Short mmCIF file of C-alpha atoms and ligand atoms in Angstrom, two decimals:
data_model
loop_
_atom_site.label_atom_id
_atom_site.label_comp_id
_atom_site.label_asym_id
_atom_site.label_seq_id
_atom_site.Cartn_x
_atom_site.Cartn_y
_atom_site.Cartn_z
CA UNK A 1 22.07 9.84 22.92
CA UNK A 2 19.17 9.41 20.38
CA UNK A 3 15.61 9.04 20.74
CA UNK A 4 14.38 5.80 22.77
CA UNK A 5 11.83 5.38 20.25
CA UNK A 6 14.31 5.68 17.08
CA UNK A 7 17.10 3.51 19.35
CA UNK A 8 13.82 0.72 19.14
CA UNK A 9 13.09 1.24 15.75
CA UNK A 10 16.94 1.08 14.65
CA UNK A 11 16.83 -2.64 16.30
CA UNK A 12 14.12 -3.90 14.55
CA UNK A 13 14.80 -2.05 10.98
CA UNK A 14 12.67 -3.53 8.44
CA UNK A 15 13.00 -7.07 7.18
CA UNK A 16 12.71 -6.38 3.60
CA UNK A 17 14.96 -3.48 3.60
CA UNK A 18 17.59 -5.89 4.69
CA UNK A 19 16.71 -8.54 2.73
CA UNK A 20 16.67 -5.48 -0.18
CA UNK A 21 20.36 -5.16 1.06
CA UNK A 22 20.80 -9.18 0.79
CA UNK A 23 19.90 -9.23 -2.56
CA UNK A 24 22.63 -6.53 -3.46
CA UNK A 25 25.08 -8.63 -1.66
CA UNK A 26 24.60 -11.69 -3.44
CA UNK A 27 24.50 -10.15 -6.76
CA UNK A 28 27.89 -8.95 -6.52
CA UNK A 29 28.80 -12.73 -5.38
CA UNK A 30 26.61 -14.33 -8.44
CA UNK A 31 25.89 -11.60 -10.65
CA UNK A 32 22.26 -10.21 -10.67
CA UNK A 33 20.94 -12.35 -12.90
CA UNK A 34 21.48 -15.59 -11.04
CA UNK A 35 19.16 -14.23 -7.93
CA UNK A 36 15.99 -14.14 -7.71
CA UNK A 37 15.33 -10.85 -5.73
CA UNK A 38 11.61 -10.80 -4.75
CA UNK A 39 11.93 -8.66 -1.90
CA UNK A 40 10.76 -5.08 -2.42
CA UNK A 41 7.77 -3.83 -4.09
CA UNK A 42 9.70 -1.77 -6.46
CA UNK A 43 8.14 -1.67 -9.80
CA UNK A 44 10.23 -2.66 -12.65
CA UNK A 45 7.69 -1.84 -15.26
CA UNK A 46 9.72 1.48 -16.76
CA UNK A 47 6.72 4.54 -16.45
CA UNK A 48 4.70 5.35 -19.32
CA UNK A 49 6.50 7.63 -22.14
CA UNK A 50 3.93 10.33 -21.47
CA UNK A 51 5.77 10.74 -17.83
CA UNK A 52 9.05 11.83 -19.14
CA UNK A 53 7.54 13.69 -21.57
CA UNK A 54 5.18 15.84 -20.05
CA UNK A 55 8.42 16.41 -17.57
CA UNK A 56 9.98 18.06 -20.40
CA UNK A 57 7.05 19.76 -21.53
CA UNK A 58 6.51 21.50 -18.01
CA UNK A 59 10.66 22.03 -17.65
CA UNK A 60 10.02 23.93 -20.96
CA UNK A 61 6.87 25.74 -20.49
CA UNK A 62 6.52 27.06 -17.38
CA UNK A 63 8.32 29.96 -15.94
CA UNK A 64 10.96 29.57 -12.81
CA UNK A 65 8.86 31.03 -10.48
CA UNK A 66 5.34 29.02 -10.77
CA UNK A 67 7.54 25.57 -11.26
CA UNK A 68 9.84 25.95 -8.16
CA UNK A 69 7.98 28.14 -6.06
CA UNK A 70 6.40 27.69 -2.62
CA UNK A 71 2.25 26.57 -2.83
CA UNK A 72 -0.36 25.88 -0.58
CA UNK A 73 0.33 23.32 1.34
CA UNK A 74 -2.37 21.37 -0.12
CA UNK A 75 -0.47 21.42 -3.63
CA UNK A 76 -1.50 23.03 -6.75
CA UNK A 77 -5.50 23.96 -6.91
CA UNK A 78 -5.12 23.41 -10.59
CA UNK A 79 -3.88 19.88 -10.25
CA UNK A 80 -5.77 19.21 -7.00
CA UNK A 81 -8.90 20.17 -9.13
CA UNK A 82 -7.67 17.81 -12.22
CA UNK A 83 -7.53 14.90 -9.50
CA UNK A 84 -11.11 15.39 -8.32
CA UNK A 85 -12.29 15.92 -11.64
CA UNK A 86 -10.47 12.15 -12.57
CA UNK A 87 -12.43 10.90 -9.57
CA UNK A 88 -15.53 12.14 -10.18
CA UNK A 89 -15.31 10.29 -13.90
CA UNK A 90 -14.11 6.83 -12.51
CA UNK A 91 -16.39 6.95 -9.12
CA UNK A 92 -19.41 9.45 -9.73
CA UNK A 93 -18.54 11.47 -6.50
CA UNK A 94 -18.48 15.45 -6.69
CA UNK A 95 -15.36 16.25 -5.35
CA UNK A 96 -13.30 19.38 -5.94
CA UNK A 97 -9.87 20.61 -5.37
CA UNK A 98 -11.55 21.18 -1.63
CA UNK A 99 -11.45 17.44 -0.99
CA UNK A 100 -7.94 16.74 -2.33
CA UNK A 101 -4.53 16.96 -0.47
CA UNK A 102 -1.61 16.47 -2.28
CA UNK A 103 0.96 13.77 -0.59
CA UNK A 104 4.40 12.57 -0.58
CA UNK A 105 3.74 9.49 -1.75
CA UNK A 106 0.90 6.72 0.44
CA UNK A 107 3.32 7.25 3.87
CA UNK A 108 3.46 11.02 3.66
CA UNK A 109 -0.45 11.11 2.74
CA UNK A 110 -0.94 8.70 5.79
CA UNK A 111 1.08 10.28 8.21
CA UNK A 112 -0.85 13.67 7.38
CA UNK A 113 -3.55 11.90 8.10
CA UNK A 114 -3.03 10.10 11.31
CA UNK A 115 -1.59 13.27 12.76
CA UNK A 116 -4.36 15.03 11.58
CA UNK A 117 -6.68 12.65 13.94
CA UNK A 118 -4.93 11.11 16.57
CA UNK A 119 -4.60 11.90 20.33
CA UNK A 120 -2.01 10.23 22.69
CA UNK A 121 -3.82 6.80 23.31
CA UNK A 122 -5.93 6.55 20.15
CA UNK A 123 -6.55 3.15 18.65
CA UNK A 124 -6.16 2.38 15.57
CA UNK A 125 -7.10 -0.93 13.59
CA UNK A 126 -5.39 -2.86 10.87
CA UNK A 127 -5.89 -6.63 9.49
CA UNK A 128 -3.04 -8.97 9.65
CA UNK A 129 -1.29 -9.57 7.45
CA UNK A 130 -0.29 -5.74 6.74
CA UNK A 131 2.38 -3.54 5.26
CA UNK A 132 4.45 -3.16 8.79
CA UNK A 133 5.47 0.38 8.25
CA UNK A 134 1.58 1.09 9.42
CA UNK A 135 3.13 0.64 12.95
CA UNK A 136 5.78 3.09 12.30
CA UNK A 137 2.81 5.47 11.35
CA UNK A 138 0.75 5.20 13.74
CA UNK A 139 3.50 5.32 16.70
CA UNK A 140 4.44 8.65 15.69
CA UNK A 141 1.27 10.26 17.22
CA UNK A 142 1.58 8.13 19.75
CA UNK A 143 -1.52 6.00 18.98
CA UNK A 144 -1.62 2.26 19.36
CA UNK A 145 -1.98 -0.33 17.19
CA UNK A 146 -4.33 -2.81 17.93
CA UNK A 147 -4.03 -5.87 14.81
CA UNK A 148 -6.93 -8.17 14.21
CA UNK A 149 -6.72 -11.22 11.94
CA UNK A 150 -8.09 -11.15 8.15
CA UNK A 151 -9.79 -14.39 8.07
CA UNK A 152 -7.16 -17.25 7.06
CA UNK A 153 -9.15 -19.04 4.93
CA UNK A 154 -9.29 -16.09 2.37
CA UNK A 155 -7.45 -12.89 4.14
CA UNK A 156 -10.71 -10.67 3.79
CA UNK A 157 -11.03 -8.83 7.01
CA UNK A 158 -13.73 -10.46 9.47
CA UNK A 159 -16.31 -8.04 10.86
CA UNK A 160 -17.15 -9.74 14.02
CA UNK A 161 -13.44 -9.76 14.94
CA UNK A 162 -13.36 -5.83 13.50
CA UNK A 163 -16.24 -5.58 15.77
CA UNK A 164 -15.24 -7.05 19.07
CA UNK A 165 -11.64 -5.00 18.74
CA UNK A 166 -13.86 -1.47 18.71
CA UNK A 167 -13.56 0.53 22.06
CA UNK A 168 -14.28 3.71 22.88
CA UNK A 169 -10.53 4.49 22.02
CA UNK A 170 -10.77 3.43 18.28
CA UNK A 171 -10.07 6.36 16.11
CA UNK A 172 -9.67 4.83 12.69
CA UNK A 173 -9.54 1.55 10.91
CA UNK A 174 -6.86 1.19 7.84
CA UNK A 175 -8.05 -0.85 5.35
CA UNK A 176 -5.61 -1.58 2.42
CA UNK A 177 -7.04 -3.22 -0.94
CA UNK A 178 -5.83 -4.96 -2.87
CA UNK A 179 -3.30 -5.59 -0.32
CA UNK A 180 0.03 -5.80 0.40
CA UNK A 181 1.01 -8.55 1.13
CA UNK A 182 -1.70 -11.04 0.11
CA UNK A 183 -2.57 -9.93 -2.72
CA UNK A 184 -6.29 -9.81 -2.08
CA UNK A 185 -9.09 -7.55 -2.88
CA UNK A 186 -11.64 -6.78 -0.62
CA UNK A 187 -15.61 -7.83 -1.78
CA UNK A 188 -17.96 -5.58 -1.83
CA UNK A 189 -19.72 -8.02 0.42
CA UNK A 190 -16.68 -7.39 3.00
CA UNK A 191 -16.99 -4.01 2.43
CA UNK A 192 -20.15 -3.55 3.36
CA UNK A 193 -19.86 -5.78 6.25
CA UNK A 194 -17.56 -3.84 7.90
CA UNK A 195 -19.35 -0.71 7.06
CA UNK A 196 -22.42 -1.70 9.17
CA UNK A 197 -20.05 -2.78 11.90
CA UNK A 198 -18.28 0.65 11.73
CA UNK A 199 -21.63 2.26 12.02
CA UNK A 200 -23.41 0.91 14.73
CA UNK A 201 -20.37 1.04 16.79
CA UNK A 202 -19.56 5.02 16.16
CA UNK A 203 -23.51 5.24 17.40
CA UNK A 204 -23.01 3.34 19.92
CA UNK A 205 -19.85 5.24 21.53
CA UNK A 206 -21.65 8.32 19.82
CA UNK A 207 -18.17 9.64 17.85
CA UNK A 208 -16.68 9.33 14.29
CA UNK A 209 -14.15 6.10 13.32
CA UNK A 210 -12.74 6.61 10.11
CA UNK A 211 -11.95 4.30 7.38
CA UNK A 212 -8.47 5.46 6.49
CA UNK A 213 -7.95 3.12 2.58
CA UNK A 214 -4.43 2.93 1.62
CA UNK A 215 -4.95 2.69 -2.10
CA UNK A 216 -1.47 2.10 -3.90
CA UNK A 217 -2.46 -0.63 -5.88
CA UNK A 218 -5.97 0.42 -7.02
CA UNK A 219 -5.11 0.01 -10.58
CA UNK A 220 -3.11 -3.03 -10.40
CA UNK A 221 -6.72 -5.57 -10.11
CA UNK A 222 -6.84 -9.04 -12.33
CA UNK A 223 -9.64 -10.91 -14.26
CA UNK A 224 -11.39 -7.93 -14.68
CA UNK A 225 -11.94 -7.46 -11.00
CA UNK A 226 -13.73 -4.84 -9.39
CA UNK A 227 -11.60 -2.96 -6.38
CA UNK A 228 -15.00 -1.39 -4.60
CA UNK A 229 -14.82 2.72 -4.04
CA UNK A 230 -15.26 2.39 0.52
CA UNK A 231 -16.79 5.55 -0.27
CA UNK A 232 -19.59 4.53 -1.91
CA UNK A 233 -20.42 2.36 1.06
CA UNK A 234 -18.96 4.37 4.10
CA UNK A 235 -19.25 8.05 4.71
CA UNK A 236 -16.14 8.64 6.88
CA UNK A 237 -13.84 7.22 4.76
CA UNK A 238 -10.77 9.12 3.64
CA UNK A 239 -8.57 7.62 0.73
CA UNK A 240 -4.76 8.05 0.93
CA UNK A 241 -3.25 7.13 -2.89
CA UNK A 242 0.14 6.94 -4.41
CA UNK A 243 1.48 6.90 -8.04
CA UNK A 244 4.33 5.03 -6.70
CA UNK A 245 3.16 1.73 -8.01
CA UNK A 246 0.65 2.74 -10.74
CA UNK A 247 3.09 5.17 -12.68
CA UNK A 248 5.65 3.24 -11.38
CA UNK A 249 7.20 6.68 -9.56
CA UNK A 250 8.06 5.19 -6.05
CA UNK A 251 10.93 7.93 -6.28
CA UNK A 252 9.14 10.41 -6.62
CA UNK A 253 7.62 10.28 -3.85
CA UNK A 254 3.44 11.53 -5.21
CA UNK A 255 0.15 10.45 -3.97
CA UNK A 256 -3.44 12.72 -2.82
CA UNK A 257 -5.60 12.11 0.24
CA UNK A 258 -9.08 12.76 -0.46
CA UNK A 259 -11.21 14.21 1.97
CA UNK A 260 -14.94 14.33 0.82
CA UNK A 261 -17.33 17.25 1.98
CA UNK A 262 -19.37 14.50 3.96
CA UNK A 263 -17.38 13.11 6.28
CA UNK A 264 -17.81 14.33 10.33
CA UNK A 265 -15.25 17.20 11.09
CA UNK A 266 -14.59 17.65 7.23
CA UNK A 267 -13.50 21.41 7.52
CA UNK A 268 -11.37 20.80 10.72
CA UNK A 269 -10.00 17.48 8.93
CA UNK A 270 -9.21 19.25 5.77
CA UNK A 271 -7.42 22.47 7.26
CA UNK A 272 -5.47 20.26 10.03
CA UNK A 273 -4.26 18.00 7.16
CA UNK A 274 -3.16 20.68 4.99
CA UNK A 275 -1.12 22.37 8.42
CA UNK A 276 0.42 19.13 9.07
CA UNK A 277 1.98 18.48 5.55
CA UNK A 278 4.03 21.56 6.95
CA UNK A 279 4.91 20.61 10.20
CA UNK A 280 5.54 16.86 9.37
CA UNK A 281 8.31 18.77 7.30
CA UNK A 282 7.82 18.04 3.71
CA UNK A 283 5.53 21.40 3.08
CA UNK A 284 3.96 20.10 -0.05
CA UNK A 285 4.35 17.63 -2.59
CA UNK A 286 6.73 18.21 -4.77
CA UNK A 287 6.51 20.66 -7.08
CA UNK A 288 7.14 19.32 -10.68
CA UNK A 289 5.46 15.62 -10.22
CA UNK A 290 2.35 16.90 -9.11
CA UNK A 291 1.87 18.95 -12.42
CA UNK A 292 3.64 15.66 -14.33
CA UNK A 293 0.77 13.06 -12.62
CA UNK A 294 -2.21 15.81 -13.22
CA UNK A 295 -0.88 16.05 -17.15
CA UNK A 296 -0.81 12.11 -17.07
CA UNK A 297 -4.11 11.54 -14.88
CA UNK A 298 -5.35 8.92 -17.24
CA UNK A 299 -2.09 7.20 -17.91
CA UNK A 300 -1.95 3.21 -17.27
CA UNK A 301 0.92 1.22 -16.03
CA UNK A 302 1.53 -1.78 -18.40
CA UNK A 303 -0.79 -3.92 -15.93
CA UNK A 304 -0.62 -7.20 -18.41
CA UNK A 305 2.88 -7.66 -17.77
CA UNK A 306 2.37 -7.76 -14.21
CA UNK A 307 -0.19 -10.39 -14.79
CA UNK A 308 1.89 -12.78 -17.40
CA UNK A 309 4.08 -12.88 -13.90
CA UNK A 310 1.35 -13.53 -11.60
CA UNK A 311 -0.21 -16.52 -13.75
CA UNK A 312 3.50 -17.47 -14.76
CA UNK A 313 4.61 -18.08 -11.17
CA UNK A 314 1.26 -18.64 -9.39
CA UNK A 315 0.35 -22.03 -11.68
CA UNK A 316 4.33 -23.08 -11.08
CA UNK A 317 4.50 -22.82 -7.48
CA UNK A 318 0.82 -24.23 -7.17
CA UNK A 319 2.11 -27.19 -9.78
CA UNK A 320 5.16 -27.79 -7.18
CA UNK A 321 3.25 -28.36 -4.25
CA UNK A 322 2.92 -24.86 -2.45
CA UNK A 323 -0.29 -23.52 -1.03
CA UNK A 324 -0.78 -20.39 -2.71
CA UNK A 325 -3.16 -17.73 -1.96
CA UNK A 326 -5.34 -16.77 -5.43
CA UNK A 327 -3.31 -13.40 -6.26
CA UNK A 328 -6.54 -10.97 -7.54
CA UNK A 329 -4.12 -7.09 -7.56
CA UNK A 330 -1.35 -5.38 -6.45
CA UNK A 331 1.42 -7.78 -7.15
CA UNK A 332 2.25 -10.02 -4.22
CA UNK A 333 1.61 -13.62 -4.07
CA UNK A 334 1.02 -15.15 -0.80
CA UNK A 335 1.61 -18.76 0.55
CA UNK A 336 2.13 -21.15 3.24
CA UNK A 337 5.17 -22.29 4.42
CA UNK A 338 5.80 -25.94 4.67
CA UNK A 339 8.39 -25.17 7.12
CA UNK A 340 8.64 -22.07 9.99
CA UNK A 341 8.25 -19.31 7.80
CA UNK A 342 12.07 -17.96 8.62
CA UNK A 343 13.44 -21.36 8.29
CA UNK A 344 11.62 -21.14 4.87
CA UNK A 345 13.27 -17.67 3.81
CA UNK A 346 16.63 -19.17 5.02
CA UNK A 347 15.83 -22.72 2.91
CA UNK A 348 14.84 -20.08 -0.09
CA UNK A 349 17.67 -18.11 0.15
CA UNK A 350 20.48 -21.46 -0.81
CA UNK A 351 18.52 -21.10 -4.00
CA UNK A 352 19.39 -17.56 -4.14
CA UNK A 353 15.71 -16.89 -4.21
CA UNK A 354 15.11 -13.75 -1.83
CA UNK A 355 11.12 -13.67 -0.45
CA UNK A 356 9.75 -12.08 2.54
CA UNK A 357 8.92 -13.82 5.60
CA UNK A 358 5.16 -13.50 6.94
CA UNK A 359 6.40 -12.70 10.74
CA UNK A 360 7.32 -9.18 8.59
CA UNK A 361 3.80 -8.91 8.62
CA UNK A 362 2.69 -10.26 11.76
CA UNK A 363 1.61 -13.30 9.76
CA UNK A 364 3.94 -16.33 10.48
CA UNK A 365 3.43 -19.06 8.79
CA UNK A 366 3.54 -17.57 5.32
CA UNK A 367 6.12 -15.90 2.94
CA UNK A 368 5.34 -13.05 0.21
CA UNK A 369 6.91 -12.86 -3.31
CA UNK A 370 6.84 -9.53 -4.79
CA UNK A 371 6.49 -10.51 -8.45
CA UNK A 372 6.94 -7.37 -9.95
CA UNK A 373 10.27 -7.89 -11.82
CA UNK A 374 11.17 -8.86 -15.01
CA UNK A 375 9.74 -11.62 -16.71
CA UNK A 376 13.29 -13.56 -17.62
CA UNK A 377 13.56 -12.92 -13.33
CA UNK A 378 10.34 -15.23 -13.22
CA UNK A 379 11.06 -17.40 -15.96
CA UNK A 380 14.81 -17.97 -14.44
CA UNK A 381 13.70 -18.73 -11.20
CA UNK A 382 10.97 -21.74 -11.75
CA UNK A 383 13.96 -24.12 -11.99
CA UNK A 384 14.86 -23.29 -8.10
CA UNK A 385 11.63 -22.69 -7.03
CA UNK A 386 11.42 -26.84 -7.89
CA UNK A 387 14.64 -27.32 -6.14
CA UNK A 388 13.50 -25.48 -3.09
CA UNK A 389 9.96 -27.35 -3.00
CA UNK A 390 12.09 -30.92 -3.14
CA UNK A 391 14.45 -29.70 -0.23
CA UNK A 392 11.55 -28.83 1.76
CA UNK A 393 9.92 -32.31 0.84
CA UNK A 394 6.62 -30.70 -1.03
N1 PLP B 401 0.97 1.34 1.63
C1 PLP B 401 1.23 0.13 1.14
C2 PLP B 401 0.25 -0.95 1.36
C3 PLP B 401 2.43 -0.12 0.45
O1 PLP B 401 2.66 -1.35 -0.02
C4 PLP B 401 3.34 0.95 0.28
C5 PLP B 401 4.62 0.73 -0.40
O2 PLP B 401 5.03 -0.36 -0.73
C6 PLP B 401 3.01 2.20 0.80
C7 PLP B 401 1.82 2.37 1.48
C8 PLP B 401 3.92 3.37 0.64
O3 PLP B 401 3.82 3.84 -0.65
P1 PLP B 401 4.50 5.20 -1.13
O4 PLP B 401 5.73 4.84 -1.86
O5 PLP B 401 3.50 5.81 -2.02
O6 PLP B 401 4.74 6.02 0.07
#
């Protein structure tokens, strides 16, 4: 017999993994380009040359032993240094290759994390909608998830709800912008909100409550908008970050946590963190990507053609009647549902248009397109988008 907790989490496998496994299935009945697969956050936007390249470069260069050998477990100092150094340029901190951790990716770098800080019983806060695998995470040290509503009207987080969810239990808040799956950047005004709230309740139950960021989509901000550095406005904040979506390298599975020098516990945070990446079982990053992203630091994903997509398909769906959530990064868009929001994936689905459910995120009521596919995928798909708003009498 296996694990009661993996039996649970077998049942309820995630809903866009199997809707990632519906879109295979009707491919092979309509061929791929007649469905409209917006299920999975997997970026079609091919990496930047320089990735490939520098991968030969480093194949080339380096000798077997310093490209395949065992590291710290923090990762390279080198590249853990060229990381902090990129920081310090975009965000004015002073960080070194002290305050960085390399990760497998934003769920190894968060999982480092939360077992770095958790006891049995710890609370931990996230804002609905959220990526669901945050329960996953946060289960596995046996900490619970308490979920407070981002405020519906636009899905920034709410500080007086943040505020009245704080116990003496909370360890940690995870705050993820712009998010997945709305689509939304946190102000700075929201920012800073929920800084003061964070600080006057750690005095008041006289301990630490981190702001763990989940930055994946950092880069991936519209209009010119700002994404605001938490650290500038919080002191315990630690930043898990991924290439996955900004070099396109979900595969690869790369990403930091950064630690700064001033947060409470830094040296015990910093040494647990760089124990656990061991005894969570992947050791270290791997090996050749780290030196790949640290050669490609200031590398950009092709971010416009994300955003011909989002202005493509927001101003359709908003044209055909849907309620649309302004998309400002990461590439999600988020709307109501005229209809129960599984009802609505079901009504979607006859148009061979594959889209996410908002009960996936604890959000009923709502359904998120991932809109970073090809541009033909978009352009097809208006057609039965129109369809589907008729049959659901928009
Ligand atoms: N956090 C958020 C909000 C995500 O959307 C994802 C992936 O989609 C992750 C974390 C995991 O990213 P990674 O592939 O870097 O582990």
């Amino acid at each position: 017999m296996i694990s009661k907790k993996m039996i649970k989490l077998t049942q309820s496998n995630s809903v866009i993994r199997a809707m990632f496994e519906e879109g295979n299935r009707l491919a092979a009945l309509h061929g791929r380009e007649n469905v409209f697969d917006f299920s999975l956050g997997n970026p079609s936007i091919p990496s930047p040359a320089a990735v490939n390249e520098a991968i030969l470069d480093i194949v080339k260069s380096e000798d077997s032993m310093s490209l395949h050998g065992y590291m710290s477990n923090a990762g390279y100092p080198a590249v853990r240094a060229d990381v902090a150094k990129a920081l310090n340029s975009k965000h004015g901190t002073a960080l070194t290759e002290n305050n960085i951790i390399m990760s497998s990716g934003a769920a190894g770098g968060m999982n480092v994390i939360l077992k770095t800080l958790l006891n049995p019983g710890d609370e931990v806060i996230v804002v609905s909608p959220f990526f669901v695998e945050y329960g996953n995470y946060v289960s596995n040290f046996d900490g619970n998830l308490v979920i407070i509503p981002a405020c519906r009207f636009d899905f920034q987080p709410d500080s007086d709800t943040l505020s009245k969810a704080i116990t003496k239990k909370t360890k940690a808040v995870i705050l993820n912008s712009p998010n997945n799956p709305t689509g939304v950047i946190y102000s700075e005004k929201t920012i800073k909100e929920v800084a003061a709230v964070l600080e006057e309740r750690s005095r008041k139950y006289k301990k630490p409550i981190y702001i763990i960021s989940d930055e994946p989509y950092r880069e991936l901000a519209y209009d010119d908008a700002k994404v605001p550095w938490i650290m500038d406005f919080y002191k315990n904040t630690i930043v898990c970050y991924s290439w996955s979506k900004s070099l396109s390298l979900p595969g690869q599975r790369i990403g930091y946590i950064a630690i700064p020098s001033e947060i409470d516990d830094y040296e015990l945070i910093f040494d647990a963190a760089s124990i656990a990446t061991r005894i969570l079982g992947y050791v270290n990053a791997p090996a050749l990507i780290q030196r790949v992203v640290a050669k490609c630091i200031n590398e950009q994903t092709n971010v416009a053609a994300y955003d011909f997509n989002r202005v493509l398909l927001y101003g359709a769906l908003e044209e055909f009647g849907f309620d649309v959530v302004y998309p400002q990064g990461a590439f999600y868009l988020w709307f109501k549902t005229p209809l129960d929001d599984k009802d609505f994936a079901a009504a979607a689905k006859k148009h061979n248009i594959l889209l996410v459910p908002g009960s996936a995120f604890t959000c009923p009521g709502y359904a998120r397109i991932a809109y970073c596919v090809s541009k033909e995928t978009i352009e097809r798909s208006l057609p039965a988008f129109e369809k589907l708003a008729k049959d659901v009498n928009l």
